PDB file of C-alpha atoms and ligand atoms in Angstrom:
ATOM      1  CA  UNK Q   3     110.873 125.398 145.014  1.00  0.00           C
ATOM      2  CA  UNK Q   4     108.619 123.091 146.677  1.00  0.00           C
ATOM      3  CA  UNK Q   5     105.341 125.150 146.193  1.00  0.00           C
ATOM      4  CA  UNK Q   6     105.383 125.239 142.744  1.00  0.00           C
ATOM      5  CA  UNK Q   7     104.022 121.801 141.788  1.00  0.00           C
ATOM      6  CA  UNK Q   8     103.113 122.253 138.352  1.00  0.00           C
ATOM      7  CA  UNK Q   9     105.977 124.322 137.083  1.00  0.00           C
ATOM      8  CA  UNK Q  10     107.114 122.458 134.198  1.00  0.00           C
ATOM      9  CA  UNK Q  11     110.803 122.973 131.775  1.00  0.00           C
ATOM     10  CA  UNK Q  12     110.982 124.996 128.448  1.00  0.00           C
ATOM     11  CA  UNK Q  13     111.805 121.405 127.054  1.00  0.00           C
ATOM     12  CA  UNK Q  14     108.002 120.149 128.040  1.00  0.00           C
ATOM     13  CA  UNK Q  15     106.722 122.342 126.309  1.00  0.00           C
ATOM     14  CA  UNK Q  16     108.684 121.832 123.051  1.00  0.00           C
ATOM     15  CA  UNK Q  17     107.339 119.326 120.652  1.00  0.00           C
ATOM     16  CA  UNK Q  18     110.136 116.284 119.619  1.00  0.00           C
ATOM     17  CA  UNK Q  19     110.160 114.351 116.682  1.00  0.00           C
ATOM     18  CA  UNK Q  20     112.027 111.543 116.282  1.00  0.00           C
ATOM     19  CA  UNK Q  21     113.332 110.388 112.871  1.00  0.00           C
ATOM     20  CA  UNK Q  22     115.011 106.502 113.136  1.00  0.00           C
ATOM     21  CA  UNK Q  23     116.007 105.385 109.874  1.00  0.00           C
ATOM     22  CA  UNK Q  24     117.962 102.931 108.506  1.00  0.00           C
ATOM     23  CA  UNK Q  25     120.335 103.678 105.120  1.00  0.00           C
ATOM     24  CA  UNK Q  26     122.867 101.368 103.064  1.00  0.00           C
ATOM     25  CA  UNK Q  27     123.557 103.594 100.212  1.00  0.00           C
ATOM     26  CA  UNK Q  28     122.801 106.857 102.031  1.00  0.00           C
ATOM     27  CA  UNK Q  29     119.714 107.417  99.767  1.00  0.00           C
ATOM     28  CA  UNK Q  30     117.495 107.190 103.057  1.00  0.00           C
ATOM     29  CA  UNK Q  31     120.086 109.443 105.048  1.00  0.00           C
ATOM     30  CA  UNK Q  32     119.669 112.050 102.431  1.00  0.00           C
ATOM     31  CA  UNK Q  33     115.524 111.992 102.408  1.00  0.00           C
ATOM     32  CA  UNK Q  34     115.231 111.946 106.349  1.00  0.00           C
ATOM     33  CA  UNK Q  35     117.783 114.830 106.443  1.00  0.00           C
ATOM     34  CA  UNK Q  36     115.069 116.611 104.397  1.00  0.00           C
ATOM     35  CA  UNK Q  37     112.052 115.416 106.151  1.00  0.00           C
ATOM     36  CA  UNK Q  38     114.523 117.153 109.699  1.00  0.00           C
ATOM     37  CA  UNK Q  39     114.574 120.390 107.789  1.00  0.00           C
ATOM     38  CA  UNK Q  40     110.801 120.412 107.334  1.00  0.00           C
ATOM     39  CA  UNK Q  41     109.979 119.528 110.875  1.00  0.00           C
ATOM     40  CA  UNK Q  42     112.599 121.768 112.397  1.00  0.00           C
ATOM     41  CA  UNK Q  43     110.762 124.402 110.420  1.00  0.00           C
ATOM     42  CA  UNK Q  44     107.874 124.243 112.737  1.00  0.00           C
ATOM     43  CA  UNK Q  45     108.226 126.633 115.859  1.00  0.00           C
ATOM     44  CA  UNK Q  46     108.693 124.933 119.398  1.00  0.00           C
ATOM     45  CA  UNK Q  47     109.967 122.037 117.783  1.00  0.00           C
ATOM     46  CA  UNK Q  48     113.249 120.058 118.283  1.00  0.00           C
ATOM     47  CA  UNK Q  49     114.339 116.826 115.981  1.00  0.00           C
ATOM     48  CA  UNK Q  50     116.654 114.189 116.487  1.00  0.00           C
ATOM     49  CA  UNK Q  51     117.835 111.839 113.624  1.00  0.00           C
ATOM     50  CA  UNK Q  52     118.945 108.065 115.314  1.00  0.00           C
ATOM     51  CA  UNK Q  53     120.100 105.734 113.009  1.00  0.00           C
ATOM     52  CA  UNK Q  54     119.195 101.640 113.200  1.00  0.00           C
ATOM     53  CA  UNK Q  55     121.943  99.577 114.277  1.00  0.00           C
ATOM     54  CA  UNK Q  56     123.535  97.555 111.459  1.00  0.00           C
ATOM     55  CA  UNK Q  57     123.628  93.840 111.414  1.00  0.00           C
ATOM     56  CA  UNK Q  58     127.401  92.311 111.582  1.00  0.00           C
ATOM     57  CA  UNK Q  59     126.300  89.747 108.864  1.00  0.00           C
ATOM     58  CA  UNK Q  60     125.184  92.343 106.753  1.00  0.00           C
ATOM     59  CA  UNK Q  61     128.341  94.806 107.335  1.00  0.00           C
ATOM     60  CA  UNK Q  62     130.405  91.568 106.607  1.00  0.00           C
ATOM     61  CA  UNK Q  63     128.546  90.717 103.474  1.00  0.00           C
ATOM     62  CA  UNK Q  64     128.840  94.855 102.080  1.00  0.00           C
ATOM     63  CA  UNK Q  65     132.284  95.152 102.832  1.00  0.00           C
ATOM     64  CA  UNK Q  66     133.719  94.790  99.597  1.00  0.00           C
ATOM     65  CA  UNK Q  67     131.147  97.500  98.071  1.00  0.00           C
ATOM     66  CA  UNK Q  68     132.766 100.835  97.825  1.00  0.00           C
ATOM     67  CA  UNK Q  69     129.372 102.856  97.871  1.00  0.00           C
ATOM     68  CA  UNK Q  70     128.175 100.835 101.059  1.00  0.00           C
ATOM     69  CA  UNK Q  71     131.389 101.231 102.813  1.00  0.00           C
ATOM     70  CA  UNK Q  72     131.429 105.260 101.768  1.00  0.00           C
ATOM     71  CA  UNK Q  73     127.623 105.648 103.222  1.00  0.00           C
ATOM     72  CA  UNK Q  74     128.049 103.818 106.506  1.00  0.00           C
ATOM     73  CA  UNK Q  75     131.112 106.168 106.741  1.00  0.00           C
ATOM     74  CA  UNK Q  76     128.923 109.399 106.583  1.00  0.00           C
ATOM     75  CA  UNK Q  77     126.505 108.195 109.289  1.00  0.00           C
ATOM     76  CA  UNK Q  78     129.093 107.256 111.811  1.00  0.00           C
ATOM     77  CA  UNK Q  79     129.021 109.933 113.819  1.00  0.00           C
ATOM     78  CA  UNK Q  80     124.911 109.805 114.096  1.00  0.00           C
ATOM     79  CA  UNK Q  81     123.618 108.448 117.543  1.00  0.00           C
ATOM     80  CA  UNK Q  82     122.182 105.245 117.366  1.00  0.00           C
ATOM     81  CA  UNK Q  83     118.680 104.316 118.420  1.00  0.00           C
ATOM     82  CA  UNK Q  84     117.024 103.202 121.572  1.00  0.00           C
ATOM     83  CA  UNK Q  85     114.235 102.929 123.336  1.00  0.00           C
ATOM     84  CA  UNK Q  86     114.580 105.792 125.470  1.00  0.00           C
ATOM     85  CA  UNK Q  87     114.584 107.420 122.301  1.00  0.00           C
ATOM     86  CA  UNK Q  88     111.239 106.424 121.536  1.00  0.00           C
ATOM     87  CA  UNK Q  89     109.691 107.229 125.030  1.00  0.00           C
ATOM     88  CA  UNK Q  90     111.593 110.812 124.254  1.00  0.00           C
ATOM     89  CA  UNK Q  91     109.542 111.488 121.260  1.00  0.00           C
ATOM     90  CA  UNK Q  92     106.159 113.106 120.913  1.00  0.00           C
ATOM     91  CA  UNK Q  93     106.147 112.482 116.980  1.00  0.00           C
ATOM     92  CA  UNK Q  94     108.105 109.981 114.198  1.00  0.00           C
ATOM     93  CA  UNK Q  95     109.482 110.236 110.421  1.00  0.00           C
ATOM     94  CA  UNK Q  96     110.949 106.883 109.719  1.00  0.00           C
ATOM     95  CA  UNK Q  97     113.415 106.381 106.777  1.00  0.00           C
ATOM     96  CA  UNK Q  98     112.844 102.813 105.557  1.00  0.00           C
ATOM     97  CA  UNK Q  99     114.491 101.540 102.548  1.00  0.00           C
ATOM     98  CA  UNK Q 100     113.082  98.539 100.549  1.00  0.00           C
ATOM     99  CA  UNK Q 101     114.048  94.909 100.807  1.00  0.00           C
ATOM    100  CA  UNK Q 102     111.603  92.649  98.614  1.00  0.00           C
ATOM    101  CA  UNK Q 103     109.341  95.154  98.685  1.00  0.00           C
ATOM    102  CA  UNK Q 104     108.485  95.410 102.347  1.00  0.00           C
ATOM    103  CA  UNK Q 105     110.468  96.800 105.840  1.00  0.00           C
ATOM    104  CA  UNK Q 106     114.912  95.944 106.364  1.00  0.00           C
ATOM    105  CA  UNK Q 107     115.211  93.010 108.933  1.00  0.00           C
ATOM    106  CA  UNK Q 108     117.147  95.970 111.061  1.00  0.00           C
ATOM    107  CA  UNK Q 109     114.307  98.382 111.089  1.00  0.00           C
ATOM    108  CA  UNK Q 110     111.821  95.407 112.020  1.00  0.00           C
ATOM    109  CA  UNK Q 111     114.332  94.323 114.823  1.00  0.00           C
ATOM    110  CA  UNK Q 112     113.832  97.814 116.312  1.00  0.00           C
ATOM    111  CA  UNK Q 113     110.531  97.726 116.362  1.00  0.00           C
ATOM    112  CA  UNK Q 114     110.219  93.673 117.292  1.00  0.00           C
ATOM    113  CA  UNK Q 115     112.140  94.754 120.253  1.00  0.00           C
ATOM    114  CA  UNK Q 116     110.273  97.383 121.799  1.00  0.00           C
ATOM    115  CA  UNK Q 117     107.738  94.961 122.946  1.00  0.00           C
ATOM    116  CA  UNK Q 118     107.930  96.382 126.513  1.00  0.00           C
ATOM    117  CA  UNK Q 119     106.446 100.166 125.267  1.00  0.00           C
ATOM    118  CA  UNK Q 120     103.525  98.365 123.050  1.00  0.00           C
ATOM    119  CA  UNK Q 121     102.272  96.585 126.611  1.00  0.00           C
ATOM    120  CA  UNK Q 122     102.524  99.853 128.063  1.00  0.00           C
ATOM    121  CA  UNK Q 123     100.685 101.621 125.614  1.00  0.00           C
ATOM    122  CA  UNK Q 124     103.793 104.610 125.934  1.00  0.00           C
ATOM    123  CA  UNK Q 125     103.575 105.375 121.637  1.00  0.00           C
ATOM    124  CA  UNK Q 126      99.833 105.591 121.623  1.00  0.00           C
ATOM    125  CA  UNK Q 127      98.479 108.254 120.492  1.00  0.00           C
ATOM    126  CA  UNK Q 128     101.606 109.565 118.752  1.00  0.00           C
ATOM    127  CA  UNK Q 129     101.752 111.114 115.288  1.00  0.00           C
ATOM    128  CA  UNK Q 130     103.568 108.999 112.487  1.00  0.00           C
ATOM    129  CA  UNK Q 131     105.118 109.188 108.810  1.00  0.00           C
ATOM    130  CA  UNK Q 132     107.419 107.434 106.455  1.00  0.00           C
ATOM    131  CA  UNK Q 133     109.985 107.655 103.999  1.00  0.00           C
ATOM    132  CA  UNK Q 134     110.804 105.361 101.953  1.00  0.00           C
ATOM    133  CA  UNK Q 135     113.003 103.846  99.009  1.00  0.00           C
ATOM    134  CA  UNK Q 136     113.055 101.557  96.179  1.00  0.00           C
ATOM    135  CA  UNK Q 137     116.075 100.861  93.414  1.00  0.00           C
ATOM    136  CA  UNK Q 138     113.327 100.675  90.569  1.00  0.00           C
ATOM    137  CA  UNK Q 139     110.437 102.606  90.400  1.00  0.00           C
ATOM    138  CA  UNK Q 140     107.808  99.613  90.532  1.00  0.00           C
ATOM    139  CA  UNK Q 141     110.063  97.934  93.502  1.00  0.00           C
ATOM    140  CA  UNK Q 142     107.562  98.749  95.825  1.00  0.00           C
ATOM    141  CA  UNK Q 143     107.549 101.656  97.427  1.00  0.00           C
ATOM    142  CA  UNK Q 144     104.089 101.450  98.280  1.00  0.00           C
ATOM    143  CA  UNK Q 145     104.128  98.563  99.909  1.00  0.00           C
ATOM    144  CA  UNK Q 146     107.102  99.080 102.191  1.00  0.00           C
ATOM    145  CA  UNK Q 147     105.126 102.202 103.138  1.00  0.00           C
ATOM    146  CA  UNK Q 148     101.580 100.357 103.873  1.00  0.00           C
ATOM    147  CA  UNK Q 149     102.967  97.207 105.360  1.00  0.00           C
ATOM    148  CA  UNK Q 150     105.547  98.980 107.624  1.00  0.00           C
ATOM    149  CA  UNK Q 151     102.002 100.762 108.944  1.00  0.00           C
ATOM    150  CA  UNK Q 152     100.973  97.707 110.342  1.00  0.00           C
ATOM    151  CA  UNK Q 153     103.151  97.360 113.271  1.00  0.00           C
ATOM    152  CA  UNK Q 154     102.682 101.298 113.795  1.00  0.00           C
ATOM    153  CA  UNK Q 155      98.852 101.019 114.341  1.00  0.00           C
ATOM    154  CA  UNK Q 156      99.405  98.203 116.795  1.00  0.00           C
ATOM    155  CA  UNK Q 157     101.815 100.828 118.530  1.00  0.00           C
ATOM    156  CA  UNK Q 158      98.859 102.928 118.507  1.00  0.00           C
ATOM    157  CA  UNK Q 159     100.446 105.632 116.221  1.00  0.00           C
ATOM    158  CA  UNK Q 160      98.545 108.158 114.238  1.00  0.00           C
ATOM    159  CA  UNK Q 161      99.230 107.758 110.285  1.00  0.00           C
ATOM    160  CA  UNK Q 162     100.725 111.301 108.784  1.00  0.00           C
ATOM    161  CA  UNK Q 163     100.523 110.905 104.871  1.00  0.00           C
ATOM    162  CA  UNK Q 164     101.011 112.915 101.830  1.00  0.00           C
ATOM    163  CA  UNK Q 165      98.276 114.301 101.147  1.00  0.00           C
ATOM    164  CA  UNK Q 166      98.044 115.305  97.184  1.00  0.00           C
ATOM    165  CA  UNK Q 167      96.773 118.928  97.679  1.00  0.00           C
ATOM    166  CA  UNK Q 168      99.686 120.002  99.673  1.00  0.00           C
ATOM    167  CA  UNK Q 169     102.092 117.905  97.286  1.00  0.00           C
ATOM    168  CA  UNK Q 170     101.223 118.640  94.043  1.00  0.00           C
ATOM    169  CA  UNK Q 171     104.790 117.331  93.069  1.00  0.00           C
ATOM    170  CA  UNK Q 172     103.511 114.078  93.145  1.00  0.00           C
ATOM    171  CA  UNK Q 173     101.331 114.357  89.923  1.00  0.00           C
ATOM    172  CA  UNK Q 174     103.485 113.175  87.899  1.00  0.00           C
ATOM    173  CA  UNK Q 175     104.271 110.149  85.634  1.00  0.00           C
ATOM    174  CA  UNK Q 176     108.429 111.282  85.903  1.00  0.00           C
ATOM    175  CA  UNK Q 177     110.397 108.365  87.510  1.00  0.00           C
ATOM    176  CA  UNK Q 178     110.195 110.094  91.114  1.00  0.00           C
ATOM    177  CA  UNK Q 179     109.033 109.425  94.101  1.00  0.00           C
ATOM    178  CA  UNK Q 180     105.926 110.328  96.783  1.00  0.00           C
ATOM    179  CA  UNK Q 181     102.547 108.884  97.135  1.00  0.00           C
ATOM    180  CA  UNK Q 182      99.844 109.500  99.175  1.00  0.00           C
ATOM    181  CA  UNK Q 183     101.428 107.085 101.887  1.00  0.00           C
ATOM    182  CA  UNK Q 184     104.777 108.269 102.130  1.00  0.00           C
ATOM    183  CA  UNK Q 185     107.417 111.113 100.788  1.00  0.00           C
ATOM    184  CA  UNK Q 186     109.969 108.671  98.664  1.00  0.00           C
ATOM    185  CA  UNK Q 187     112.662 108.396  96.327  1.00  0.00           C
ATOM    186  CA  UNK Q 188     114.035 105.979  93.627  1.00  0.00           C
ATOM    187  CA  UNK Q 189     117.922 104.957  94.215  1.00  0.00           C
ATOM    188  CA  UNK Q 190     118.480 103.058  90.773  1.00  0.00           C
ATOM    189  CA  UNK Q 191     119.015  99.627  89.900  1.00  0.00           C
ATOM    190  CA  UNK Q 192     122.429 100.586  90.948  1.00  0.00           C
ATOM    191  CA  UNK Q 193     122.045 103.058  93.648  1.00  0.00           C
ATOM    192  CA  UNK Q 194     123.766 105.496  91.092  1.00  0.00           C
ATOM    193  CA  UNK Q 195     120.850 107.944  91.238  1.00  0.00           C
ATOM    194  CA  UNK Q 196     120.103 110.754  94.116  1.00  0.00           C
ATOM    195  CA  UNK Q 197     116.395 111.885  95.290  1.00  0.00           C
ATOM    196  CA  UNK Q 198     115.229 114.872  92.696  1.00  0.00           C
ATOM    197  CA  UNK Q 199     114.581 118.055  94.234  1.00  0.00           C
ATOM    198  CA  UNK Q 200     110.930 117.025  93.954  1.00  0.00           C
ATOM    199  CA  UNK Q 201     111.537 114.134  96.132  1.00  0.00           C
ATOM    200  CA  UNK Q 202     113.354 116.454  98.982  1.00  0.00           C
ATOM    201  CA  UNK Q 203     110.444 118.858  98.801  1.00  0.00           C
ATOM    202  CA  UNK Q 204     107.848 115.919  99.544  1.00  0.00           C
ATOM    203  CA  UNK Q 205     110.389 114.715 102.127  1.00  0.00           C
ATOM    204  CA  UNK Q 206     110.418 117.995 103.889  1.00  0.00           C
ATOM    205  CA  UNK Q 207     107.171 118.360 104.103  1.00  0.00           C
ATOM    206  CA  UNK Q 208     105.921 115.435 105.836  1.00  0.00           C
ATOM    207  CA  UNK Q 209     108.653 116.594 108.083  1.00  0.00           C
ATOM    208  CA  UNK Q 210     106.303 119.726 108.454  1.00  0.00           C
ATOM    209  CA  UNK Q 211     103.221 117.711 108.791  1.00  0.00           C
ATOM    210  CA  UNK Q 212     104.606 115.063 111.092  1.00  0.00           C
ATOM    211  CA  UNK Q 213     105.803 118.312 113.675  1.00  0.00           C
ATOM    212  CA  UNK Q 214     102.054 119.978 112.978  1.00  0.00           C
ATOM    213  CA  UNK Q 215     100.376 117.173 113.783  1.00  0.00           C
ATOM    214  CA  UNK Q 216     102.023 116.107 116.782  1.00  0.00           C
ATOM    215  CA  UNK Q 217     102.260 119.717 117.878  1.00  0.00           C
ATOM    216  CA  UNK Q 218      98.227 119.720 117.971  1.00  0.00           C
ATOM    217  CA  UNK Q 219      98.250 116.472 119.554  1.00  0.00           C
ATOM    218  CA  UNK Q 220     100.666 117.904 122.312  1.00  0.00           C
ATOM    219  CA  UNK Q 221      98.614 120.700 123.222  1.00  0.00           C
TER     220      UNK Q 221
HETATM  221  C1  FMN N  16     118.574  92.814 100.215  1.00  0.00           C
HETATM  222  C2  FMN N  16     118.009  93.914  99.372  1.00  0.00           C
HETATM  223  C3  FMN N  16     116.718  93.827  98.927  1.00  0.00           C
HETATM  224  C4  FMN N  16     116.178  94.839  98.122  1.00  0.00           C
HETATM  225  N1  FMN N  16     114.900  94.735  97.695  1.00  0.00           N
HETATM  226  C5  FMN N  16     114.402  95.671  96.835  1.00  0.00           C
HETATM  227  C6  FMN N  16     113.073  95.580  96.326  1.00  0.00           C
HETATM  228  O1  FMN N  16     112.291  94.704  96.677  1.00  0.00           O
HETATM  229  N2  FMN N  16     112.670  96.516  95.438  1.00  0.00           N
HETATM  230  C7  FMN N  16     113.498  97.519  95.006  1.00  0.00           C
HETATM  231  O2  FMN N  16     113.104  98.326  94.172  1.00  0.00           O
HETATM  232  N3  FMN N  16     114.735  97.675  95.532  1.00  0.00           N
HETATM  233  C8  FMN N  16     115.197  96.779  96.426  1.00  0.00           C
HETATM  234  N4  FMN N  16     116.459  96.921  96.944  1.00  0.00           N
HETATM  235  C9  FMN N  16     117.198  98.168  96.671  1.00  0.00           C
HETATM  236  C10 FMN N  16     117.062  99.120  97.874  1.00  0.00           C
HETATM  237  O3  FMN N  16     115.702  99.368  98.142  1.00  0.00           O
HETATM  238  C11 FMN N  16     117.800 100.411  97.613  1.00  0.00           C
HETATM  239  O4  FMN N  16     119.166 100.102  97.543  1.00  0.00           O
HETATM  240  C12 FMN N  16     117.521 101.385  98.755  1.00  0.00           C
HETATM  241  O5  FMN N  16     116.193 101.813  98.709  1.00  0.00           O
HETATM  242  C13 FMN N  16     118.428 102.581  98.675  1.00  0.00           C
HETATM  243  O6  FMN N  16     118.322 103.287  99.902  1.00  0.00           O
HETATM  244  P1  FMN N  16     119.634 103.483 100.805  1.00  0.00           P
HETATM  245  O7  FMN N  16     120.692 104.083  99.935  1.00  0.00           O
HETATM  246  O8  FMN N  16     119.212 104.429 101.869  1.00  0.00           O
HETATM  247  O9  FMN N  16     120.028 102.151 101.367  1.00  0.00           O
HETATM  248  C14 FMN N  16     116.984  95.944  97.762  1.00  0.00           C
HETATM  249  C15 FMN N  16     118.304  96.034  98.258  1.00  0.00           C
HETATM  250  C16 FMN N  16     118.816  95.020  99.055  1.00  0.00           C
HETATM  251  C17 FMN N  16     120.226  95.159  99.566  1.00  0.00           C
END
């Protein structure tokens, strides 16, 4: 009806978090399912996992590994990620494995190629977390974590972390995951191991903070 100008659709008003991630052994798929559950727990707030396209070199070069071939087979069926995407979301969790101890090439190729929304300042302002993975426990999960933060403060993002207090799980010299800068888990020299409970529970709730935040930030 033309004379109401400012009505606006129950889906303004909800809060949406975007999780892109991108997993080769499904450790990643598993955490950012987690960190969904947490933010999904947050009222008025709807969540949509996209997963990073794969690179045809790399899917050539894994082909012969059962436990890469048996992952990429359980995410086939989740949307892949655009840029509309990003516009879409009020709020991020991003699943980022390690490689040499910093951001995957297909992750960075996302980003690298939303140029366009960084001159248009459309992620400013925008609440953001991680997830991330290592195959040994001094692989670097902390620095995947801090140096994928880079390219999110030039976005303008607002930096969601893990905050101790609210994660006591963390306090711990056990060979899990979670840090102040990100929730986390450790796959294994040979991916054979799956995130502890503890690592789910930290995933989960930086889900929780990531839709709180953002939620605030929205209203
Ligand atoms: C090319 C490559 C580089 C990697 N670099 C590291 C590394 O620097 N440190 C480490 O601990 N693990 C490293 N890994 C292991 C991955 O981090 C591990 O397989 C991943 O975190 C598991 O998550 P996913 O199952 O979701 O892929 C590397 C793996 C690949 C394939």
């Amino acid at each position: 009806m033309e004379h109401i100008i400012n009505f606006k659709g129950a889906d303004y008003y909800m809060t949406k978090i975007l999780i892109p991630y991108y997993s080769s052994y499904g450790h990643i798929y598993t955490m950012v399912k987690a960190a969904a559950e947490g933010a999904e727990s947050v009222e008025g707030v709807e969540v949509k996992i996209v997963r990073v396209e794969e690179f045809d070199a790399v899917k050539q070069a894994m082909s012969s590994q059962d436990a890469y071939v048996q992952a990429q087979e359980a995410q086939k069926d989740v949307p892949v990620a655009t840029h509309d995407d990003l516009r879409w979301a009020d709020g991020f969790v991003w699943g980022i494995p390690t490689r040499y101890g910093s951001m995957p090439a297909q992750l960075k190729q996302y980003i690298d190629s939303a140029g366009g929304l960084w001159m248009n300042g459309e992620l400013e302002g925008k609440a953001t977390g991680i997830v991330t993975s290592t195959g040994s426990i001094h692989g670097g999960q902390e620095t995947t974590a801090i140096t994928s933060l880079i390219p999110m403060l030039h976005f303008g993002m607002i930096y969601v972390g893990l905050p101790y207090g609210e994660n006591t799980e963390q306090m711990t010299a056990d060979g899990i995951g979670g840090s102040p800068y990100s929730a986390s888990t450790v796959a294994g020299p040979d991916g054979s191991k799956q995130p502890d409970e503890r690592d789910l529970i930290m995933a989960r709730s930086l889900g929780k903070r990531v839709a709180t935040v953002s939620k605030k930030l929205k209203a």
